[in-house]
XYZ file of C-alpha atoms in Angstrom:
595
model
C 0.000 0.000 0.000
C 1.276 3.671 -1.141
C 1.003 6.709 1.135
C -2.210 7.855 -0.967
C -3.855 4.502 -0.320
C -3.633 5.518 3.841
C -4.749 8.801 2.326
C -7.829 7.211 1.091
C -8.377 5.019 4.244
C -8.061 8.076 6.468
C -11.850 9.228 6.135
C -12.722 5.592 7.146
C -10.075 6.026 10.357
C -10.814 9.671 11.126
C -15.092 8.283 11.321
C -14.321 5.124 13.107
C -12.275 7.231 15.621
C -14.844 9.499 16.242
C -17.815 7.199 17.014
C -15.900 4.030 18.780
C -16.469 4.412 22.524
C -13.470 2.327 23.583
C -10.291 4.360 24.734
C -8.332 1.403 24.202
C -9.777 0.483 20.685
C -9.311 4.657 19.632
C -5.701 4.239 21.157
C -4.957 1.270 19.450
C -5.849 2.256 16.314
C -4.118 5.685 16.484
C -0.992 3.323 17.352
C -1.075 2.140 14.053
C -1.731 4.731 11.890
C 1.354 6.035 13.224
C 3.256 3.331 12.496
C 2.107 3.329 8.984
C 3.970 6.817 9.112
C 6.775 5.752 9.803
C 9.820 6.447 7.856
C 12.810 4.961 9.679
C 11.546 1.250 9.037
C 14.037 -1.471 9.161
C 11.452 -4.330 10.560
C 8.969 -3.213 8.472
C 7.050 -1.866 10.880
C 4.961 0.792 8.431
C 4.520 -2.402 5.754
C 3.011 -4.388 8.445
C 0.700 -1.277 9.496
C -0.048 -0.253 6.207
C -1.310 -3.998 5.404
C -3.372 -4.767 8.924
C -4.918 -1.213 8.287
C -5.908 -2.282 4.663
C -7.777 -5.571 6.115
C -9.487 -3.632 9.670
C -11.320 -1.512 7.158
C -11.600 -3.877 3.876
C -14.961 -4.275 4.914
C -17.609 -5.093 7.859
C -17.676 -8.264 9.676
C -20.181 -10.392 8.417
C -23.181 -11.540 10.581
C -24.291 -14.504 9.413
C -26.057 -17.935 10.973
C -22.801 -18.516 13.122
C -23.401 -14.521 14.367
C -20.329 -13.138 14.001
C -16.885 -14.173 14.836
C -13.203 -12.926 14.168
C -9.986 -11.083 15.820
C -10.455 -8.428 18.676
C -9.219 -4.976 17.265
C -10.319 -1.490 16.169
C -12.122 -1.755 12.974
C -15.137 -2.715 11.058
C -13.653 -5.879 10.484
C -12.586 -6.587 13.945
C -14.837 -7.857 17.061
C -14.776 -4.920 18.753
C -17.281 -2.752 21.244
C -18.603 -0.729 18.409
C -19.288 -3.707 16.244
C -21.372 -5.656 19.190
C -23.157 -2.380 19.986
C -23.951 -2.143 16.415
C -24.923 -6.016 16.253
C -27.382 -5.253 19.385
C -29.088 -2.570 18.009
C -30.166 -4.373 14.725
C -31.208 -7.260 16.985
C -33.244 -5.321 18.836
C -34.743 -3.420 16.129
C -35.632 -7.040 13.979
C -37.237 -8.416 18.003
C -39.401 -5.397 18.250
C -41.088 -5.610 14.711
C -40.857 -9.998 15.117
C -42.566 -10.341 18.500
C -46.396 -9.322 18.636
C -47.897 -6.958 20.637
C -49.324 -8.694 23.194
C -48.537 -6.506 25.890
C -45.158 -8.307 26.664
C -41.951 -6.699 25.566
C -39.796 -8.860 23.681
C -37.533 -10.646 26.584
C -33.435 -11.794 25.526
C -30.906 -14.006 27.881
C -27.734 -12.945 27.602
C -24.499 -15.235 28.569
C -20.821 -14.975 28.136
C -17.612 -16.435 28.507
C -14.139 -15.529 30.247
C -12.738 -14.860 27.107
C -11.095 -11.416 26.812
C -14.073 -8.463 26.733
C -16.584 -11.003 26.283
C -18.411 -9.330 29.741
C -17.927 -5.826 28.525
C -19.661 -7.126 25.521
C -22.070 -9.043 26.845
C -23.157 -5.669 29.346
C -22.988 -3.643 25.810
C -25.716 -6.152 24.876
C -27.662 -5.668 27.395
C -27.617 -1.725 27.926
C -28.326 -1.931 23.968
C -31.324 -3.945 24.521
C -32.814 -1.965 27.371
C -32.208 1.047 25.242
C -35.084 -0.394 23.061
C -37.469 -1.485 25.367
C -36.280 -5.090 25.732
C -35.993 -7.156 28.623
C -32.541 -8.152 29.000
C -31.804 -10.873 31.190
C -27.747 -11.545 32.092
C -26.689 -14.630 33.049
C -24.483 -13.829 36.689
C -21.384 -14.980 35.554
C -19.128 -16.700 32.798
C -20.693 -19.761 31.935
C -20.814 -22.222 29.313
C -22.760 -21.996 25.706
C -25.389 -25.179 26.564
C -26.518 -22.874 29.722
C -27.767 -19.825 27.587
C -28.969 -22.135 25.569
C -31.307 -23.638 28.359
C -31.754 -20.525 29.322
C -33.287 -19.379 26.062
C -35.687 -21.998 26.609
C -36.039 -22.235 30.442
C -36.819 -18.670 30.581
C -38.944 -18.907 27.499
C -37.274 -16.186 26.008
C -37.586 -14.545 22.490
C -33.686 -14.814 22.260
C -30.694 -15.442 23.337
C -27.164 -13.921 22.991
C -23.847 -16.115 23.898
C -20.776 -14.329 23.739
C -18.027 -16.456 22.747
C -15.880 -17.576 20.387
C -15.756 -20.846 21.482
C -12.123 -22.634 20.678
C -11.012 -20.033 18.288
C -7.519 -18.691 19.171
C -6.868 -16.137 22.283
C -7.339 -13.287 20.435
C -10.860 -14.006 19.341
C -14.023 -13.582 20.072
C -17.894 -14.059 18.648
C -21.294 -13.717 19.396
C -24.072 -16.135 18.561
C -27.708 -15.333 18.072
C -30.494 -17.942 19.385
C -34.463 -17.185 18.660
C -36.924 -18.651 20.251
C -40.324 -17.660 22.500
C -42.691 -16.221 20.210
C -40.461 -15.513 17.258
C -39.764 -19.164 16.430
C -42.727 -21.364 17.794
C -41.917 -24.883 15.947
C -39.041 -27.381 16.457
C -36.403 -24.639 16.404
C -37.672 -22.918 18.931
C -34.354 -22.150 21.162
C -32.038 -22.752 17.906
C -29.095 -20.835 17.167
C -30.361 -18.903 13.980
C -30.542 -19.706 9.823
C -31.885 -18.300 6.826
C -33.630 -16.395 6.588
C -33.528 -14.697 10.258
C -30.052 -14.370 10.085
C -30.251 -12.014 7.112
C -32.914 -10.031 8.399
C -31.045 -8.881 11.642
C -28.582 -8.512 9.031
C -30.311 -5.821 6.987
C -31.022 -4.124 10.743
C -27.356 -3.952 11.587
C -26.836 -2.294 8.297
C -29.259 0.533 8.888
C -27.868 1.532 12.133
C -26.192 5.036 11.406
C -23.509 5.233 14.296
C -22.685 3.746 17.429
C -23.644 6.988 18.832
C -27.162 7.199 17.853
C -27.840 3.889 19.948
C -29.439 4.181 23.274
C -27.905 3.133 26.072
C -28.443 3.398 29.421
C -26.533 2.562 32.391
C -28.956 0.130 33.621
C -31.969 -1.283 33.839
C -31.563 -4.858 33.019
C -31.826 -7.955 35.219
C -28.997 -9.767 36.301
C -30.147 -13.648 36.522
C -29.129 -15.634 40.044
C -28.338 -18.760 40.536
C -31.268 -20.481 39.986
C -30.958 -20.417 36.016
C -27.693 -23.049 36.474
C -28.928 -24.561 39.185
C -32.294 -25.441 37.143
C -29.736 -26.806 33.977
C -27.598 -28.787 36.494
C -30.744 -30.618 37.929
C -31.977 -30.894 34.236
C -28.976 -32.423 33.090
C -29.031 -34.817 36.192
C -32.482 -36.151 35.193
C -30.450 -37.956 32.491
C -28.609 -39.865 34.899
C -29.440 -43.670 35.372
C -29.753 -44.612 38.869
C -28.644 -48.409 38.328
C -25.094 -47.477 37.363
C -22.132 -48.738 39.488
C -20.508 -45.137 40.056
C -17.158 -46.860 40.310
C -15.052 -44.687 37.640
C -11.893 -42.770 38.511
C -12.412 -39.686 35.695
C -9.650 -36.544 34.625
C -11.742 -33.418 33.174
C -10.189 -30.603 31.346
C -12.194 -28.113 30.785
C -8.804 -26.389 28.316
C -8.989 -23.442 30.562
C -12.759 -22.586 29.722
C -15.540 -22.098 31.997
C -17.314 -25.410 31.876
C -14.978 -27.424 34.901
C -16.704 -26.224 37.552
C -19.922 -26.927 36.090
C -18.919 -30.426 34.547
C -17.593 -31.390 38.248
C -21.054 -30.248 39.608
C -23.149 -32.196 37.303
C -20.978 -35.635 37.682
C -20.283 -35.117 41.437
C -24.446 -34.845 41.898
C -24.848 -37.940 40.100
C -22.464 -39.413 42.483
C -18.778 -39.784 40.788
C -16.813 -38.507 43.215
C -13.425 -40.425 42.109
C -13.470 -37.432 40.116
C -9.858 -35.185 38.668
C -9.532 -31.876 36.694
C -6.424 -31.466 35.387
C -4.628 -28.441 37.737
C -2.982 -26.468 35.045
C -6.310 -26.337 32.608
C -9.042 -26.410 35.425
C -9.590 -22.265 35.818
C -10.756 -20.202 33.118
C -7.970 -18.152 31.594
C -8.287 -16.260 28.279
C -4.860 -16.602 27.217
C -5.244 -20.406 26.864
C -1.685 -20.435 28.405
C -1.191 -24.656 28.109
C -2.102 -25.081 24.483
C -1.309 -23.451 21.276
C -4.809 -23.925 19.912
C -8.023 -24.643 22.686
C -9.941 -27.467 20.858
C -10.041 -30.307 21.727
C -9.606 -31.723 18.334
C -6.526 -30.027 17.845
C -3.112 -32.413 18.518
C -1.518 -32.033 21.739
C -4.602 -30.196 23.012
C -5.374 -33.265 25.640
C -1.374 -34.331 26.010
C -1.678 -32.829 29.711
C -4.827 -34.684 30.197
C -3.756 -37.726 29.330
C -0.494 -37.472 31.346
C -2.515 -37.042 34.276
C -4.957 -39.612 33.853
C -1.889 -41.816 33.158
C -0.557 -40.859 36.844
C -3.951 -41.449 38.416
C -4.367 -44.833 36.910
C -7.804 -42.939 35.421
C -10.598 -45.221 33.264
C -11.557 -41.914 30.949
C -10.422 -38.513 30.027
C -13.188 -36.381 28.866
C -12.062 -32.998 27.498
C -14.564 -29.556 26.509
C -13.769 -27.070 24.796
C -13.860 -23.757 26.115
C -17.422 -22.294 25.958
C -18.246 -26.472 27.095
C -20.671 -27.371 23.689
C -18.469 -29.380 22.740
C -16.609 -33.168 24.594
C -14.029 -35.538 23.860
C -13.472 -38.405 25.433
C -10.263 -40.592 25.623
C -10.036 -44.079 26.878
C -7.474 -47.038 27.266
C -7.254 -48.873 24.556
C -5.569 -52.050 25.664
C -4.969 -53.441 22.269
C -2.625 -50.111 21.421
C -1.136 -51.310 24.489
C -0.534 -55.049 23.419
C 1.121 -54.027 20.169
C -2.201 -54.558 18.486
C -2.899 -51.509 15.661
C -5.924 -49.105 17.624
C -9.358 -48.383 16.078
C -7.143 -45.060 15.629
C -7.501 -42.103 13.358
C -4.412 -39.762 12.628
C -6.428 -36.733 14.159
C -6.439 -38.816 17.703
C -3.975 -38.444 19.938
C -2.391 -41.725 21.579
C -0.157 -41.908 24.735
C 0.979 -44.823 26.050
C -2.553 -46.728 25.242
C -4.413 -43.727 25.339
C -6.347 -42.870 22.613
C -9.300 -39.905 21.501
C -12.249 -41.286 19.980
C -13.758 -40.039 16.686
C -16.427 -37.553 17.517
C -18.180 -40.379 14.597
C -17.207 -43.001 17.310
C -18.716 -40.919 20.289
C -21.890 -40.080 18.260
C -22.560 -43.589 17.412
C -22.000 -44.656 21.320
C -24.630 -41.552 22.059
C -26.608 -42.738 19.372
C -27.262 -46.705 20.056
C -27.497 -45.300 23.823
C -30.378 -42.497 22.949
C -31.691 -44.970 20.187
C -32.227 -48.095 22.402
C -34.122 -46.379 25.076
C -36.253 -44.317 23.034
C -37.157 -47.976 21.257
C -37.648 -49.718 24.692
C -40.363 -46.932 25.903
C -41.681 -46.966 22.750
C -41.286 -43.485 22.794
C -39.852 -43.763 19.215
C -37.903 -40.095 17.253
C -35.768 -39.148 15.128
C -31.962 -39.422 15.461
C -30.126 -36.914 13.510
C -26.698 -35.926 11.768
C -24.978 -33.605 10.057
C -24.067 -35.083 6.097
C -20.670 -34.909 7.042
C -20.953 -37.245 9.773
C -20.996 -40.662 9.577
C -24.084 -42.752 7.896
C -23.566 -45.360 10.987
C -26.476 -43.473 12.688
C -28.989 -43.547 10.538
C -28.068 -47.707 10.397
C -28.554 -47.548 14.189
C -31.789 -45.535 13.805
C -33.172 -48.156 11.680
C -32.011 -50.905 13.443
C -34.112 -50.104 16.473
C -37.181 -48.230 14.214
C -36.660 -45.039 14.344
C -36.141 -42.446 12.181
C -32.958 -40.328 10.898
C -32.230 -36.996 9.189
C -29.002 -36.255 7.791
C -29.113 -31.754 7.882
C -26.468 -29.436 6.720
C -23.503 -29.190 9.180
C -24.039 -26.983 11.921
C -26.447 -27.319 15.234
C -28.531 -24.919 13.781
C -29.764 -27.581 11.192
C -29.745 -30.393 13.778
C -31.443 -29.416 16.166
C -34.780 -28.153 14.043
C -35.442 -32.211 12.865
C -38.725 -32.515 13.880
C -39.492 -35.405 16.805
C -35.377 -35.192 18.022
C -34.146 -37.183 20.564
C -30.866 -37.433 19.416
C -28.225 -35.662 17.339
C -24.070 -34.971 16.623
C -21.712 -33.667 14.235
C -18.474 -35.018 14.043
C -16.780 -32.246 15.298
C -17.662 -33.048 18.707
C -21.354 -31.644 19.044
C -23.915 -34.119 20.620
C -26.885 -33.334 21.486
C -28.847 -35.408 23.785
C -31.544 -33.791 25.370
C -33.172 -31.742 23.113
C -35.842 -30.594 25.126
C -34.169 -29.012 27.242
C -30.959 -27.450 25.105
C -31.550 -27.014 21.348
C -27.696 -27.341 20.513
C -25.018 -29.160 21.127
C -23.950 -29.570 24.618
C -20.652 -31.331 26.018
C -21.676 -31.092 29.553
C -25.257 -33.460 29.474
C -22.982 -35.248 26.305
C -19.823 -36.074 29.500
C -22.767 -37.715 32.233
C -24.028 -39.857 29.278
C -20.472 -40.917 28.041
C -19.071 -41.308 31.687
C -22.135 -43.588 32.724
C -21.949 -45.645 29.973
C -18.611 -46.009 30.499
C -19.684 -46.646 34.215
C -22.026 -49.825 33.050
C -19.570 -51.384 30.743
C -16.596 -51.240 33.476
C -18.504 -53.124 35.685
C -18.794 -55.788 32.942
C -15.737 -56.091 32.567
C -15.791 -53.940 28.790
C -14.911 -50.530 27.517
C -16.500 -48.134 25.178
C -14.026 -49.128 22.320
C -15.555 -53.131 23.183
C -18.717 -51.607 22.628
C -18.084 -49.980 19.164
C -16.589 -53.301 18.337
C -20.261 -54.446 18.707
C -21.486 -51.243 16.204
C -18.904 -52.426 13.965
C -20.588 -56.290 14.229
C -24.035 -54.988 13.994
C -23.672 -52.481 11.147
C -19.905 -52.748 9.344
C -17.015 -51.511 10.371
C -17.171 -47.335 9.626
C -14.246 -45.411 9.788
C -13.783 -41.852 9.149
C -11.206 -39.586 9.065
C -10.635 -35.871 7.498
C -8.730 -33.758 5.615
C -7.968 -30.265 6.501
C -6.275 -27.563 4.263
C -5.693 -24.173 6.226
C -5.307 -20.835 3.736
C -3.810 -17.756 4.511
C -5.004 -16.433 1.082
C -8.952 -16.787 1.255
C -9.163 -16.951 -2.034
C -7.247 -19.796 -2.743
C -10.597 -21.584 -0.972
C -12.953 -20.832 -3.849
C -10.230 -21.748 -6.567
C -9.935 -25.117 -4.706
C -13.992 -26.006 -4.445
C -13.688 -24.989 -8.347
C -10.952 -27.461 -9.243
C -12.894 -29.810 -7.669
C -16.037 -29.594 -9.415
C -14.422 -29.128 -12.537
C -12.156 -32.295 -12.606
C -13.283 -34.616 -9.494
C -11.463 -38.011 -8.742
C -12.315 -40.576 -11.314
C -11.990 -43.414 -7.890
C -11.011 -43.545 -4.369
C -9.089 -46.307 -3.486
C -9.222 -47.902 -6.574
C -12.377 -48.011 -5.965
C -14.506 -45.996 -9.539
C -16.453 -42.693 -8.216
C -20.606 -43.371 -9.633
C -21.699 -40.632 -7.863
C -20.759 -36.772 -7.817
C -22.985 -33.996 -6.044
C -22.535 -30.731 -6.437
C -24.126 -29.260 -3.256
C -24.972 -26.116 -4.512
C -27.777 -27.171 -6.013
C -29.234 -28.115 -2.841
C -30.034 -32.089 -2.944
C -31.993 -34.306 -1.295
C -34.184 -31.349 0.769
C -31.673 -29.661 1.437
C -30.679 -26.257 1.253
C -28.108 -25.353 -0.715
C -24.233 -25.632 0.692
C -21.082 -24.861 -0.692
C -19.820 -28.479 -1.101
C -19.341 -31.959 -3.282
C -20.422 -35.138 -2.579
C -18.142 -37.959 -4.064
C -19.789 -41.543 -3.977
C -17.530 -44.689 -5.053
C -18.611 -47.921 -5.903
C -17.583 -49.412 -2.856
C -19.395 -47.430 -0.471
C -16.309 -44.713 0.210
C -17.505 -41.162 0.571
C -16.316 -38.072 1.076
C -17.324 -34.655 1.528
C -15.602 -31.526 0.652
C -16.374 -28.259 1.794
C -15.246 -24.876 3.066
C -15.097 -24.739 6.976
C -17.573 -22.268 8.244
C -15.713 -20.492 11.205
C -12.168 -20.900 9.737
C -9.919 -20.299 7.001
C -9.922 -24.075 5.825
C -11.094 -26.534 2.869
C -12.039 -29.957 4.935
C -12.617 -32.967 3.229
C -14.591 -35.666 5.146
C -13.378 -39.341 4.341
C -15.663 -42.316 5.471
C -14.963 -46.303 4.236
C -17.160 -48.992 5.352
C -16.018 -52.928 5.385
C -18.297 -55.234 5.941
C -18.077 -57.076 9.250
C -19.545 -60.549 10.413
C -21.962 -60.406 13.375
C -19.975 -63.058 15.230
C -16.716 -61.361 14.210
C -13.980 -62.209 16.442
C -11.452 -59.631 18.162
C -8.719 -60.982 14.987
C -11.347 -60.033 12.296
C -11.814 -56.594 13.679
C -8.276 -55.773 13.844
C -7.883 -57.237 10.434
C -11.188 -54.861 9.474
C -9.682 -52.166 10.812
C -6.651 -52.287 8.977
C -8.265 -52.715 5.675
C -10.385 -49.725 6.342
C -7.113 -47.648 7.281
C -5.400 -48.716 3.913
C -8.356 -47.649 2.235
C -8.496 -44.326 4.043
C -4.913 -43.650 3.547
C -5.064 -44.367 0.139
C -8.550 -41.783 0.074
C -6.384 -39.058 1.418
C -3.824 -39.307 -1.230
C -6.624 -39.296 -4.002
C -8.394 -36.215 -2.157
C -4.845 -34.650 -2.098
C -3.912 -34.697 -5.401
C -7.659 -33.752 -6.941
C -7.553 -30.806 -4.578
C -4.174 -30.096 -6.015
C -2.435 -29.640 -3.050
């Protein structure tokens, strides 16, 4: 960028400066511009400037379904105090005109986590809110994602903000929408939002003039007690089965996020007390300090876990992220330990026996757990997945008569099948009481997984013996993914459009007969940017843009056939066929992405 490129930006800076109200932000950006004056520049210090200045005003950050998420600085395209205040304010203005005047003002939960500003935000919200003659209701405290998300429906509210960004890096943060009350009145009521809502509030966000023309009073909202956890912790506990043993030592990590505390509560009240956090992860803190990225997912996220529950002689690990939707859960798996090959995907991480599971492999587990009660009361439902998941459930939801959805990725999707009693994503989302939480939620997800875990111990199994008995039952799935990170965005278009234009001929050696281009929005869906490759064999995989980062993921699944009286030889044998065959998946997705 030339000095009359900052030129032209500086009507953009001079107007941002004069309506932000945060010191810090003004200061910050006032910083840079003068170090994209600088002339004595031997690190580069004025390029640097010249270039972040370029992208803070390149445009406005997006709200979308997933709200809006990115870096905290001064800018339109930053997360910033102006941008939430000007977030709030279209909110509010879409709740007035959606919720009919019935005498009730619209009413909106607010939460938040410990991230950095996410309570100044979150109080932003609220004053914003108030301003317009909503009731805002704040949650007390920093608390996980699933609790708004009761909330939302516990306090039958109209909607519900969360700020967080989840297990983005440090030096993010977000803000998610959720309608519900008398805005949405059918089987999304609570949901985090879609089309078209989400482009509605949209348009309102657009047609606020300035930060400063937003009401906003110093008070006059409601901050929430106690009683709003306390009423999700006893919800949660109604899940728990009284006839289980209790005889599980457990290690939590909540990776420095505000679920431990809650996570302890729940399993302590439904009496596991042998019960660990790990020390150095266990209090919130923003900075993430112990990993380089806070997911779960992510390798060497769990390494400390794992270490510990190695010490402790532990049975399970389960690990949230740091708003808590989401849960892993690593177990021994003794035949890792014998020299045997683990039921193992490269994205797990393995320590001396240890190993993740596939958030496929947790889903199923949820899902024959969900599924076989719901058949034994006769209840009957719907199971449901995202189509990147694994087609295991909707084998499982047959199996025991009921029926299954396969949505667009996202909770947003999953949670709106109609009659749900069960649904995940494989990015470790589960949701498993839907009529309480409309979204995923690793905190009821942990009881279920721990309890199960619970019953099969005192059988003398694990929860990898029980997918064994999946694998027996259905086939052997196994799924594994791809990820491409860009630092040029548009490198991620170019790739989805080398991929439609020349897809793999096979995977595996095995000839491609089917190729969707999601786009077109197939099989009831809506459309998605995304392709669906089908071989002959069964193999699929699924290619599309991540919707929160800067990636391409592709979404491998094999299936091999598996006899119902398989022994433990045949499965390991099954397993390493369907590994070959995944391997050899990769390498086809790799070269037809042209990587």
């Amino acid at each position: 960028m030339t000095d009359p490129q900052l030129a032209e930006l500086q009507p953009q800076i001079d107007a941002w400066l004069a309506d932000d109200p945060d010191e810090a932000c003004r200061d910050d950006l006032r910083s840079l511009v003068e170090d994209a004056q600088t002339d004595d520049d031997p690190l580069h210090t004025r390029e640097k400037a010249l270039a972040e200045l370029a992208d803070r005003f390149s445009g406005t950050l997006q709200f979308g379904t997933a709200g809006l998420r990115g870096a905290m600085a001064a800018g339109p395209n930053r997360m910033n105090r102006a941008v939430v205040i000007r977030a709030a304010a279209g909110l509010a203005s879409y709740l007035v005109d959606a919720v009919p005047a019935d005498g009730r003002p619209p009413r909106v939960v607010v939460g938040y986590d410990a991230r950095h500003n996410s309570h100044t935000f979150a109080l932003d919200t609220a004053a914003v809110l108030t301003g317009a003659g909503i009731e805002a209701l704040v949650l007390d405290h920093a608390l996980p994602t699933p609790v708004l998300a009761f909330a939302v429906r516990h306090l039958d509210a109209d909607a519900g903000v969360m700020v967080t960004a989840s297990h983005n890096p440090p030096a993010d943060n977000g803000y998610k929408v959720y309608l519900g009350g008398r805005v949405v009145t059918d089987a999304g009521q609570g949901a985090q939002i879609v089309p078209p809502y989400d482009g509605r509030i949209a348009e309102r966000i657009a047609a606020v003039p300035s930060v400063a023309s937003v009401s906003r009073p110093e008070s006059g909202w409601t901050v929430l007690g106690p009683d709003v956890l306390a009423s999700y912790v006893e919800s949660v506990g109604e899940l728990a089965v009284a006839d289980a043993p209790r005889d599980l030592k457990v290690v939590v990590t909540p990776l420095h996020g505000v679920g431990g505390a809650v996570v302890e509560h729940v399993l302590r009240a439904a009496g596991y007390d042998d019960l660990f956090l790990v020390p150095e992860q266990a209090q919130p803190d923003p900075d993430f300090p112990t990993v380089a990225f806070p997911n779960p997912e992510e390798p060497g996220a769990i390494d400390l876990s794992l270490a510990y529950a190695q010490t402790l002689g532990a049975d399970l690990v389960i690990a949230n992220d740091p708003d808590a939707d989401r849960c892993a859960v690593a177990v021994l798996d003794r035949r890792g330990a014998m020299g045997v090959p683990p039921t193992v995907d490269r994205d797990t991480a393995v320590a001396d026996g240890w190993r993740m599971l596939h958030g496929d492999e947790v889903g199923a587990l949820l899902g024959e757990l969900v599924a076989a009660g719901a058949a034994a009361t006769g209840a009957g439902g719907r199971l449901a997945s995202s189509i990147v998941s694994s087609r295991l459930l909707g084998r499982i939801a047959e199996a025991h008569g009921l029926e299954h959805s396969a949505t667009l990725t996202g909770f947003k999707w999953i949670s709106r099948a109609e009659g749900l009693v069960f649904g995940y994503e494989e990015a470790l989302g589960y949701c498993v009481d839907p009529r309480s939480v409309r979204d995923k939620d690793g905190i009821s997800a942990a009881l279920l997984l721990v309890q199960l875990a619970d019953r099969l111990k005192a059988k003398g199994f694990t929860l990898v013996d029980a997918l064994d008995d999946l694998a027996r039952a259905h086939g052997l799935h196994l799924t594994d993914q791809l990820s491409v990170r860009f630092s040029d965005l548009s490198r991620i278009p170019e790739t989805m459009a080398t991929l439609r234009g020349a897809p793999p001929a096979s995977l595996a050696g095995s000839a491609v007969v089917e190729t969707v281009d999601l786009s077109a929005g197939v099989d009831g869906l809506p459309p998605t940017d995304g392709v669906r490759l089908l071989a002959e064999d069964g193999t699929r995989v699924v290619v599309r843009p991540s919707g929160t980062e800067p990636k391409v993921k592709c979404y491998l699944e094999v299936v091999v056939p598996v006899a119902t009286d398989a022994s433990a030889d045949d499965l390991t044998t099954a397993r390493r066929t369907a590994r070959e065959r995944l391997d050899a998946v990769r390498a086809d997705m790799t070269a037809a992405l042209g990587l």
